[in-house]
PDB file of C-alpha atoms in Angstrom:
ATOM      1  CA  MET A 606    -129.843 -66.615 -52.896  1.00  0.00           C
ATOM      2  CA  PHE A 607    -127.559 -64.982 -50.495  1.00  0.00           C
ATOM      3  CA  ASP A 608    -127.428 -61.401 -49.956  1.00  0.00           C
ATOM      4  CA  THR A 609    -125.469 -59.260 -49.530  1.00  0.00           C
ATOM      5  CA  LYS A 610    -127.386 -58.061 -45.773  1.00  0.00           C
ATOM      6  CA  ASP A 611    -127.456 -61.116 -44.302  1.00  0.00           C
ATOM      7  CA  LEU A 612    -123.352 -62.180 -45.691  1.00  0.00           C
ATOM      8  CA  ASP A 613    -122.406 -58.500 -43.940  1.00  0.00           C
ATOM      9  CA  ALA A 614    -124.691 -59.942 -40.578  1.00  0.00           C
ATOM     10  CA  ILE A 615    -121.315 -63.172 -39.948  1.00  0.00           C
ATOM     11  CA  SER A 616    -120.127 -62.108 -36.308  1.00  0.00           C
ATOM     12  CA  ARG A 617    -116.452 -61.613 -38.062  1.00  0.00           C
ATOM     13  CA  GLU A 618    -115.711 -61.718 -33.300  1.00  0.00           C
ATOM     14  CA  TYR A 619    -118.060 -65.156 -33.961  1.00  0.00           C
ATOM     15  CA  PHE A 620    -116.860 -66.821 -37.063  1.00  0.00           C
ATOM     16  CA  ASN A 621    -113.132 -66.697 -39.106  1.00  0.00           C
ATOM     17  CA  ILE A 622    -114.498 -65.826 -43.139  1.00  0.00           C
ATOM     18  CA  ILE A 623    -113.227 -68.268 -45.344  1.00  0.00           C
ATOM     19  CA  CYS A 624    -114.731 -66.717 -48.704  1.00  0.00           C
ATOM     20  CA  THR A 625    -118.316 -66.075 -49.392  1.00  0.00           C
ATOM     21  CA  SER A 626    -120.686 -65.909 -52.599  1.00  0.00           C
ATOM     22  CA  GLU A 627    -123.708 -65.567 -53.554  1.00  0.00           C
ATOM     23  CA  TYR A 628    -124.070 -69.827 -53.457  1.00  0.00           C
ATOM     24  CA  ASP A 629    -121.842 -70.092 -51.005  1.00  0.00           C
ATOM     25  CA  VAL A 630    -119.995 -69.080 -47.713  1.00  0.00           C
ATOM     26  CA  THR A 631    -117.766 -70.701 -45.891  1.00  0.00           C
ATOM     27  CA  VAL A 632    -116.330 -69.412 -41.763  1.00  0.00           C
ATOM     28  CA  GLN A 633    -114.695 -71.168 -38.915  1.00  0.00           C
ATOM     29  CA  SER A 634    -115.877 -70.518 -35.599  1.00  0.00           C
ATOM     30  CA  LYS A 635    -113.089 -69.279 -33.766  1.00  0.00           C
ATOM     31  CA  ASN A 636    -114.291 -71.190 -30.419  1.00  0.00           C
ATOM     32  CA  THR A 637    -113.865 -74.924 -31.552  1.00  0.00           C
ATOM     33  CA  GLY A 638    -112.163 -74.318 -34.505  1.00  0.00           C
ATOM     34  CA  HIS A 639    -114.739 -76.098 -36.532  1.00  0.00           C
ATOM     35  CA  PHE A 640    -115.549 -76.011 -40.440  1.00  0.00           C
ATOM     36  CA  TRP A 641    -118.955 -74.924 -41.631  1.00  0.00           C
ATOM     37  CA  TYR A 642    -119.265 -75.106 -45.393  1.00  0.00           C
ATOM     38  CA  LEU A 643    -123.222 -73.453 -46.080  1.00  0.00           C
ATOM     39  CA  HIS A 644    -124.660 -73.872 -50.052  1.00  0.00           C
ATOM     40  CA  ASN A 645    -127.705 -71.689 -51.199  1.00  0.00           C
ATOM     41  CA  VAL A 646    -130.102 -74.344 -52.991  1.00  0.00           C
ATOM     42  CA  THR A 647    -132.665 -72.022 -54.605  1.00  0.00           C
ATOM     43  CA  GLN A 648    -135.635 -73.324 -55.488  1.00  0.00           C
ATOM     44  CA  PRO A 649    -138.889 -71.985 -57.288  1.00  0.00           C
ATOM     45  CA  ASN A 650    -140.997 -70.897 -54.892  1.00  0.00           C
ATOM     46  CA  ASP A 651    -138.394 -71.938 -51.798  1.00  0.00           C
ATOM     47  CA  ASN A 652    -134.725 -71.417 -50.399  1.00  0.00           C
ATOM     48  CA  ALA A 653    -132.819 -73.480 -48.853  1.00  0.00           C
ATOM     49  CA  CYS A 654    -128.937 -73.843 -47.099  1.00  0.00           C
ATOM     50  CA  VAL A 655    -127.172 -77.072 -46.647  1.00  0.00           C
ATOM     51  CA  ILE A 656    -124.230 -76.475 -43.576  1.00  0.00           C
ATOM     52  CA  PHE A 657    -121.647 -78.800 -43.728  1.00  0.00           C
ATOM     53  CA  HIS A 658    -119.021 -78.954 -41.501  1.00  0.00           C
ATOM     54  CA  LYS A 659    -115.758 -80.473 -40.111  1.00  0.00           C
ATOM     55  CA  HIS A 660    -113.992 -80.562 -37.122  1.00  0.00           C
ATOM     56  CA  LYS A 661    -110.583 -79.749 -38.929  1.00  0.00           C
ATOM     57  CA  CYS A 662    -108.955 -78.291 -41.829  1.00  0.00           C
ATOM     58  CA  SER A 663    -108.342 -81.750 -43.269  1.00  0.00           C
ATOM     59  CA  HIS A 664    -110.459 -84.132 -42.193  1.00  0.00           C
ATOM     60  CA  PRO A 665    -113.928 -83.984 -45.105  1.00  0.00           C
ATOM     61  CA  TYR A 666    -117.222 -82.263 -44.902  1.00  0.00           C
ATOM     62  CA  HIS A 667    -120.019 -84.166 -43.548  1.00  0.00           C
ATOM     63  CA  LEU A 668    -123.584 -83.404 -43.625  1.00  0.00           C
ATOM     64  CA  HIS A 669    -125.357 -81.784 -40.777  1.00  0.00           C
ATOM     65  CA  GLY A 670    -128.883 -80.079 -41.621  1.00  0.00           C
ATOM     66  CA  ARG A 671    -130.693 -77.293 -43.456  1.00  0.00           C
ATOM     67  CA  ALA A 672    -131.662 -74.277 -42.492  1.00  0.00           C
ATOM     68  CA  ARG A 673    -134.603 -71.302 -44.373  1.00  0.00           C
ATOM     69  CA  THR A 674    -131.618 -68.848 -44.519  1.00  0.00           C
ATOM     70  CA  LEU A 675    -128.948 -68.138 -43.516  1.00  0.00           C
ATOM     71  CA  PRO A 676    -129.382 -66.593 -39.976  1.00  0.00           C
ATOM     72  CA  GLN A 677    -131.116 -70.162 -38.408  1.00  0.00           C
ATOM     73  CA  ALA A 678    -127.479 -71.567 -40.317  1.00  0.00           C
ATOM     74  CA  VAL A 679    -125.664 -70.248 -38.100  1.00  0.00           C
ATOM     75  CA  ARG A 680    -128.091 -69.968 -35.212  1.00  0.00           C
ATOM     76  CA  SER A 681    -127.557 -74.001 -35.925  1.00  0.00           C
ATOM     77  CA  ILE A 682    -123.447 -73.405 -35.921  1.00  0.00           C
ATOM     78  CA  LYS A 683    -123.520 -71.164 -32.687  1.00  0.00           C
ATOM     79  CA  LYS A 684    -126.076 -74.424 -31.276  1.00  0.00           C
ATOM     80  CA  HIS A 685    -123.974 -76.718 -31.955  1.00  0.00           C
ATOM     81  CA  ASP A 686    -120.171 -74.766 -30.920  1.00  0.00           C
ATOM     82  CA  LYS A 687    -121.880 -74.514 -27.239  1.00  0.00           C
ATOM     83  CA  TRP A 688    -123.588 -78.800 -27.473  1.00  0.00           C
ATOM     84  CA  GLN A 689    -119.019 -79.301 -27.994  1.00  0.00           C
ATOM     85  CA  MET A 690    -118.242 -77.036 -25.803  1.00  0.00           C
ATOM     86  CA  ASN A 691    -120.412 -78.753 -22.820  1.00  0.00           C
ATOM     87  CA  GLY A 692    -119.390 -81.436 -23.044  1.00  0.00           C
ATOM     88  CA  ARG A 693    -120.996 -83.486 -25.747  1.00  0.00           C
ATOM     89  CA  ARG A 694    -123.455 -84.391 -23.780  1.00  0.00           C
TER      90      ARG A 694
END
């Protein structure tokens, strides 16, 4: 489950926040315009965040990866943005 502290730490300068809940977060990167859907899968003794991604609003989401925490997922998104903006080498 995402807690209030993690949700409040999502940068409004970096992201357009589309919606948040205790298990789901949808954001849009202001740098690339890409959309990200983060889903918290609470498992016994562990939390996992599944990261889905799409390039345009009309596109379907595809699996981007997993993270242990919401902040780790946000770092993964920012790393992807950096790669995207540097020409996708």
